[in-house]
XYZ file of C-alpha atoms in Angstrom:
177
model
C -0.115 0.256 0.753
C 1.432 3.655 -0.701
C 1.659 6.046 1.552
C -0.777 8.409 -0.042
C -3.152 5.077 0.757
C -2.384 5.241 3.658
C -3.175 8.325 4.812
C -6.547 8.420 2.979
C -7.188 4.876 4.398
C -6.486 6.286 8.048
C -7.725 9.678 7.282
C -11.354 7.266 6.070
C -10.861 4.792 9.625
C -10.237 8.410 12.093
C -13.572 9.650 10.780
C -15.501 7.165 11.492
C -14.421 6.556 14.921
C -14.450 10.359 15.341
C -18.448 10.012 14.295
C -18.799 7.622 16.870
C -17.286 9.595 19.641
C -19.095 12.619 18.887
C -22.405 11.138 20.050
C -24.871 13.911 18.945
C -23.684 14.383 15.652
C -23.138 18.568 16.150
C -18.998 17.607 14.612
C -17.339 17.916 18.088
C -16.395 15.245 21.287
C -17.530 16.669 24.387
C -16.157 15.590 27.559
C -19.473 13.979 28.188
C -19.714 12.166 24.979
C -16.368 10.850 25.570
C -16.970 9.579 29.320
C -20.243 8.436 28.251
C -18.170 5.743 26.408
C -17.912 4.328 30.361
C -21.379 4.422 31.276
C -22.983 2.890 28.161
C -20.300 0.237 28.732
C -20.921 -0.750 32.651
C -24.880 -0.345 31.717
C -24.561 -2.775 28.935
C -22.940 -5.266 30.645
C -24.478 -4.798 34.217
C -21.864 -3.325 35.750
C -22.097 -0.408 38.857
C -21.198 2.424 39.102
C -19.154 1.815 41.976
C -17.428 -1.321 41.060
C -13.560 -0.729 40.747
C -12.995 -1.700 36.915
C -16.098 1.314 36.133
C -13.843 3.453 38.386
C -10.517 2.856 36.167
C -12.564 3.040 33.237
C -13.330 6.204 34.049
C -9.537 7.326 35.288
C -7.978 6.336 32.388
C -10.450 7.585 29.374
C -10.049 10.722 31.814
C -6.236 10.401 31.077
C -7.453 10.574 26.423
C -9.588 13.072 27.193
C -6.939 15.500 28.766
C -4.502 14.122 25.993
C -6.709 14.458 23.159
C -8.370 17.596 23.974
C -4.883 19.333 23.345
C -6.066 22.948 23.475
C -8.096 22.387 27.021
C -11.472 24.291 25.670
C -13.454 21.366 26.048
C -14.127 20.249 22.792
C -12.431 18.174 20.326
C -13.341 18.916 16.783
C -12.299 16.415 13.683
C -9.233 18.066 12.617
C -7.522 18.517 16.240
C -9.121 13.692 17.112
C -6.971 13.770 13.422
C -3.398 15.183 14.207
C -4.055 13.360 17.585
C -5.167 10.041 16.627
C -1.908 7.740 15.745
C 0.052 5.129 17.272
C 1.785 7.064 19.574
C -1.850 8.416 20.937
C -2.602 4.906 21.260
C 0.343 3.308 22.802
C 0.248 6.609 25.368
C -3.423 6.864 26.328
C -5.858 4.508 24.631
C -4.648 1.428 24.631
C -4.986 1.035 28.489
C -8.534 2.953 27.932
C -9.913 0.229 25.366
C -8.372 -2.475 27.565
C -10.642 -0.784 30.776
C -13.445 -1.715 28.444
C -12.869 -5.050 27.543
C -11.446 -5.555 31.187
C -15.465 -3.758 32.275
C -17.019 -6.747 29.590
C -14.754 -9.207 30.804
C -17.240 -10.466 33.554
C -14.885 -13.106 35.000
C -12.024 -11.477 34.584
C -10.305 -14.118 32.462
C -8.729 -12.053 30.020
C -11.171 -13.326 27.276
C -14.479 -11.984 26.454
C -16.804 -14.348 24.728
C -19.511 -13.377 21.626
C -21.559 -12.108 23.989
C -20.310 -9.804 26.019
C -17.954 -8.647 22.924
C -21.363 -8.091 20.900
C -22.811 -5.992 24.639
C -19.412 -3.673 24.187
C -19.527 -2.804 20.800
C -22.948 -2.043 21.065
C -22.295 0.104 23.783
C -19.923 1.467 21.964
C -22.098 2.097 19.126
C -21.367 -0.685 16.272
C -24.406 -2.664 14.694
C -24.331 -6.158 16.180
C -24.346 -7.965 12.978
C -20.783 -6.172 12.365
C -19.733 -6.520 16.022
C -20.533 -10.336 15.206
C -18.095 -9.855 12.099
C -15.467 -8.656 13.770
C -15.177 -11.144 16.615
C -15.563 -14.155 13.839
C -12.641 -12.235 12.186
C -10.641 -11.322 15.851
C -11.386 -14.921 16.860
C -8.593 -16.402 14.819
C -8.307 -19.996 16.778
C -12.031 -20.328 16.422
C -12.145 -21.084 20.353
C -15.402 -18.536 20.589
C -13.348 -15.763 22.791
C -11.643 -13.254 21.438
C -8.406 -12.343 23.522
C -7.498 -8.541 25.256
C -4.609 -8.626 22.993
C -6.438 -9.624 20.150
C -8.566 -7.170 20.559
C -6.174 -4.126 21.207
C -4.492 -5.067 18.384
C -7.452 -4.849 15.911
C -8.342 -1.385 17.021
C -4.909 -0.362 16.907
C -4.128 -1.933 13.571
C -7.549 -0.240 12.210
C -6.711 3.615 13.810
C -2.966 3.721 12.291
C -3.874 1.938 8.738
C -7.269 1.373 8.502
C -6.869 -1.926 7.843
C -8.087 -4.624 10.903
C -10.620 -7.314 11.616
C -11.880 -4.103 13.536
C -12.550 -2.761 10.660
C -15.877 -4.812 10.609
C -17.266 -2.886 13.768
C -16.707 0.718 11.958
C -18.950 -0.030 9.428
C -16.274 -0.664 6.790
C -14.575 -3.637 5.122
C -12.452 -5.235 7.110
C -9.604 -6.085 4.609
C -9.405 -3.856 1.425
């Protein structure tokens, strides 16, 4: 894939993710919209607000918000998100936050999500159940009916940085070019 194609695909991936985070569709992500991810995920899996994994998810998402809102004006535009999002931001703050959502959905704490847990998490993240189902099938490479935490995070990282990943399905795009 050429560098120009990679940039184009990555921008498309960033636009899809931004649209998921911009809950009200007004062209900016507010702090409340961003943190609502934790509320939706906790509710989807039946975790109480005071549970330690919910608290950890809030703390991790606060770190992402502080990192993402570079000008500290309480809102993130697409251009601001586009500039911020990438490998370094993923490793610095997104990996812990996305891992915290995975942990929130991992009800038995075994580091793996069943199809039901995975689908609940992804639907709470504003994906369709059918897209989540496709992504689960692509991430469950050993066909044991479980998705491992590392595979999940690698899939999101790859989608954000290259546009090519099994996680592409949950963003309403082809999983592979």
